[in-house]
C-alpha angles and dihedrals in degrees: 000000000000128000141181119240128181111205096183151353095305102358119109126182126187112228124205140182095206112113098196110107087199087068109029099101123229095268101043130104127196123242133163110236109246103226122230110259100235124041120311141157135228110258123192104213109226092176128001130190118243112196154175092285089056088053086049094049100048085043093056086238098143152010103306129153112212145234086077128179104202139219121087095213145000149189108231138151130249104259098170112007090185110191095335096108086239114144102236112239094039116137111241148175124240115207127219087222114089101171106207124220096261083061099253114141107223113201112217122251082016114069098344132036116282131210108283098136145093093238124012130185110226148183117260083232098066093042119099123190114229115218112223133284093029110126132238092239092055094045087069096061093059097099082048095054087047096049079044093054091049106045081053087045099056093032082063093226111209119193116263091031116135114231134194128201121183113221134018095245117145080260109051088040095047080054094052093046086058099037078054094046087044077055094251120142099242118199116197117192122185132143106235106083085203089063095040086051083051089053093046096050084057099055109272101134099189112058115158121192099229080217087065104112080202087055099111088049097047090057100039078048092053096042091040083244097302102107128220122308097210139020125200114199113196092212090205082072105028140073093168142048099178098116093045096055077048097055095044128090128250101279096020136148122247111191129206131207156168160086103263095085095169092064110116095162098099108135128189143142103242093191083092086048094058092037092056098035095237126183125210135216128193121202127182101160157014110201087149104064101046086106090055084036091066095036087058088056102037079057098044097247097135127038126193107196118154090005101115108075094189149010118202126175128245102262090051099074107111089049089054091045087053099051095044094060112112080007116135097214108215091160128038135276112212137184119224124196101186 
């Protein structure tokens, strides 16, 4: 076994089990694997999601305590399945929420260790089986759809509701997906024509440009004059949410979301919030909804085509960590291990 650690802001140190000094590597350090108090199972990690927490975390940006193993979540397969009833060899998900037994819910590479390792002992309560035929790639959006199932969910999406989401990211796209297929009108605005072509290859039918000088018509054209009823800000891509308290109607919901929980860099101008009576919403996670996450993919509802930017292997962290600094990530970064 061999894991990531990262023992610092920008300090990373590669772990392993193996004894043989023959085969432990020069940058590798021994340790012995501390096993989960309640029943697991032994998971060989074939990808893993890096994200903006994990930025945030090699960067010092936060209140992390390190040493930190990152990756907030991960597709393996079942390698001992001890006394869990698992099949070994089944493909799984493994979730970035560990809920403790004083009923906390951790989030991984946060405030526990994440996945970035070859094999990984986990609780039976963060492993999801994966039905067949679903690929490795899409296994990796399951803790997105369900984000995406939540944020809908609290936001109480009616059919026939207009809804604006600011930025093309995989996020934003795999919500509007779900707020289509709820039968809501989705509008996605970004400024960058390739995302909004990305968006519109994966079923979002209204994608303005916010360069458009024909941006505010489009969008009274496409909701008859009566603007959006409710407007959804992935904080991981966004400063500002000016333009989203302008597009939506007088009493409506403006939802916000995302991974990156130690962001405090949100602007806006809230005379317009009191003026229009607005209520927000926050969302970090969807633990929830992982069950209906994996049923959406298993039935095709939500496709993720185009949506991971980069792959980079195992022994590469510390390179992809690198290059993502000052990096606004619209698509996803994933570890392989193969």
């Amino acid at each position: 076994m061999r894991e990531w650690r990262l023992t610092k802001s920008k300090e990373y140190k590669l772990y392993t089990t193996n004894k043989n000094s023959e085969q432990i590597g020069e940058r590798d350090i021994y340790y012995e694997p501390v096993l989960p108090d309640k029943d697991f199972v032994k998971a060989k990690l074939i990808k893993a999601n890096l994200s903006c927490l994990d930025i945030a975390a090699f960067l010092g940006k936060g209140d992390f305590e390190y040493p930190l193993i990152p990756s907030r979540s991960a597709v393996a397969y079942i390698s001992e399945s001890y006394d869990s009833g698992l099949e070994q060899g089944r493909k799984v998900f493994l979730s970035p929420y560990a809920p403790s037994s004083k009923g906390e819910l951790k989030i991984r590479s946060y405030n526990t260790n994440g996945y970035l390792g070859d094999y990984v002992y986990v609780p039976l309560d963060s492993v999801y089986q994966i039905p067949e035929g679903i690929r490795d790639d899409d296994v990796l959006f399951v803790e997105d759809i369900a984000m995406a199932i939540t944020v809908l969910n609290k936001l109480n999406i009616e059919k026939g509701e207009y809804i604006i989401l600011q930025g093309a990211s995989y996020q934003n796209i795999i919500i509007a997906q779900i707020a289509i297929y709820y039968q809501a009108i989705a509008i996605i605005v970004d400024t960058n024509d390739e995302r909004l072509e990305v968006a519109a290859n994966l079923g979002v039918y209204y994608t303005i440009n916010v360069n458009d000088s024909e941006k505010m018509e489009k969008i009274i054209e496409i909701t008859s004059g009566k603007m959006v009823d409710k407007a959804i800000c992935h904080i991981d891509i966004n400063t500002n949410i000016d333009d989203q308290i302008t597009l939506v109607k007088d009493g409506g919901k403006i939802a916000l979301y995302g991974y990156d929980i130690t962001c405090k860099n949100i602007k806006t101008d809230i005379t317009a919030v009191f003026n229009k009576n607005l209520e927000f919403i926050g969302i970090h996670e969807g633990m929830e909804n992982i069950p209906s996450a994996i049923n959406m993919l298993a039935n095709g509802i939500v496709k993720t085509d185009g949506l991971i930017e980069s792959t980079t292997p195992f022994l590469n962290i510390l390179e992809i960590m690198k290059a993502s600094v000052g990096k606004t990530n619209y698509y996803k970064t994933t570890i392989t291990f193969e």
